[in-house]
Amino acid sequence: MKKLTDKQKSRFWEQRRNVNFQQSRRLEGIEIPLVTLTADEALARLDELRRHYER
């Protein structure tokens, strides 16, 4: 088995964190749809929100 690169480790950790958050919220009876964005999609969304709120 190959070792993961730092970038792969970071992405894996982010995905696990998201899943763990979803599962803990579900245990509390709160359903939140999982949002999956790539880094580029997230940056585009941040730019869009900044343009909207930094008028």
Tab-separated table of C-alpha atoms in Angstrom:
chain	number	residue	atom	x	y	z
A	1	MET	CA	0.000	0.000	0.000
A	2	LYS	CA	1.347	3.406	-0.976
A	3	LYS	CA	1.728	6.139	1.585
A	4	LEU	CA	-0.550	9.135	1.194
A	5	THR	CA	0.828	12.521	0.249
A	6	ASP	CA	0.222	15.468	2.572
A	7	LYS	CA	-2.470	16.767	0.209
A	8	GLN	CA	-4.206	13.382	0.185
A	9	LYS	CA	-3.996	13.167	3.979
A	10	SER	CA	-5.512	16.630	4.299
A	11	ARG	CA	-8.381	15.811	1.925
A	12	PHE	CA	-9.027	12.483	3.668
A	13	TRP	CA	-9.112	14.225	7.067
A	14	GLU	CA	-11.571	16.847	5.753
A	15	GLN	CA	-13.873	14.141	4.405
A	16	ARG	CA	-13.760	12.171	7.672
A	17	ARG	CA	-14.420	15.336	9.671
A	18	ASN	CA	-17.487	16.067	7.532
A	19	VAL	CA	-18.815	12.529	7.924
A	20	ASN	CA	-18.199	12.553	11.685
A	21	PHE	CA	-19.999	15.897	12.009
A	22	GLN	CA	-22.975	14.571	10.051
A	23	GLN	CA	-23.152	11.436	12.192
A	24	SER	CA	-22.946	13.344	15.469
A	25	ARG	CA	-25.703	15.730	14.336
A	26	ARG	CA	-27.857	12.771	13.283
A	27	LEU	CA	-27.456	11.284	16.773
A	28	GLU	CA	-28.803	14.558	18.151
A	29	GLY	CA	-31.823	14.288	15.835
A	30	ILE	CA	-30.742	17.019	13.434
A	31	GLU	CA	-30.548	16.227	9.706
A	32	ILE	CA	-28.295	18.447	7.606
A	33	PRO	CA	-27.612	17.628	3.954
A	34	LEU	CA	-23.947	16.887	3.282
A	35	VAL	CA	-22.252	19.562	1.183
A	36	THR	CA	-19.423	18.313	-0.965
A	37	LEU	CA	-17.391	20.941	-2.772
A	38	THR	CA	-14.057	20.710	-4.449
A	39	ALA	CA	-11.443	23.262	-3.441
A	40	ASP	CA	-12.106	25.234	-6.641
A	41	GLU	CA	-15.869	25.206	-6.051
A	42	ALA	CA	-15.376	26.375	-2.469
A	43	LEU	CA	-13.109	29.233	-3.575
A	44	ALA	CA	-15.614	30.266	-6.249
A	45	ARG	CA	-18.404	30.252	-3.650
A	46	LEU	CA	-16.298	32.352	-1.253
A	47	ASP	CA	-15.611	34.877	-4.020
A	48	GLU	CA	-19.325	35.020	-4.802
A	49	LEU	CA	-20.237	35.617	-1.149
A	50	ARG	CA	-17.530	38.264	-0.743
A	51	ARG	CA	-18.828	40.169	-3.773
A	52	HIS	CA	-22.335	40.014	-2.347
A	53	TYR	CA	-21.493	41.129	1.203
A	54	GLU	CA	-18.579	43.519	0.572
A	55	ARG	CA	-20.521	46.135	-1.359
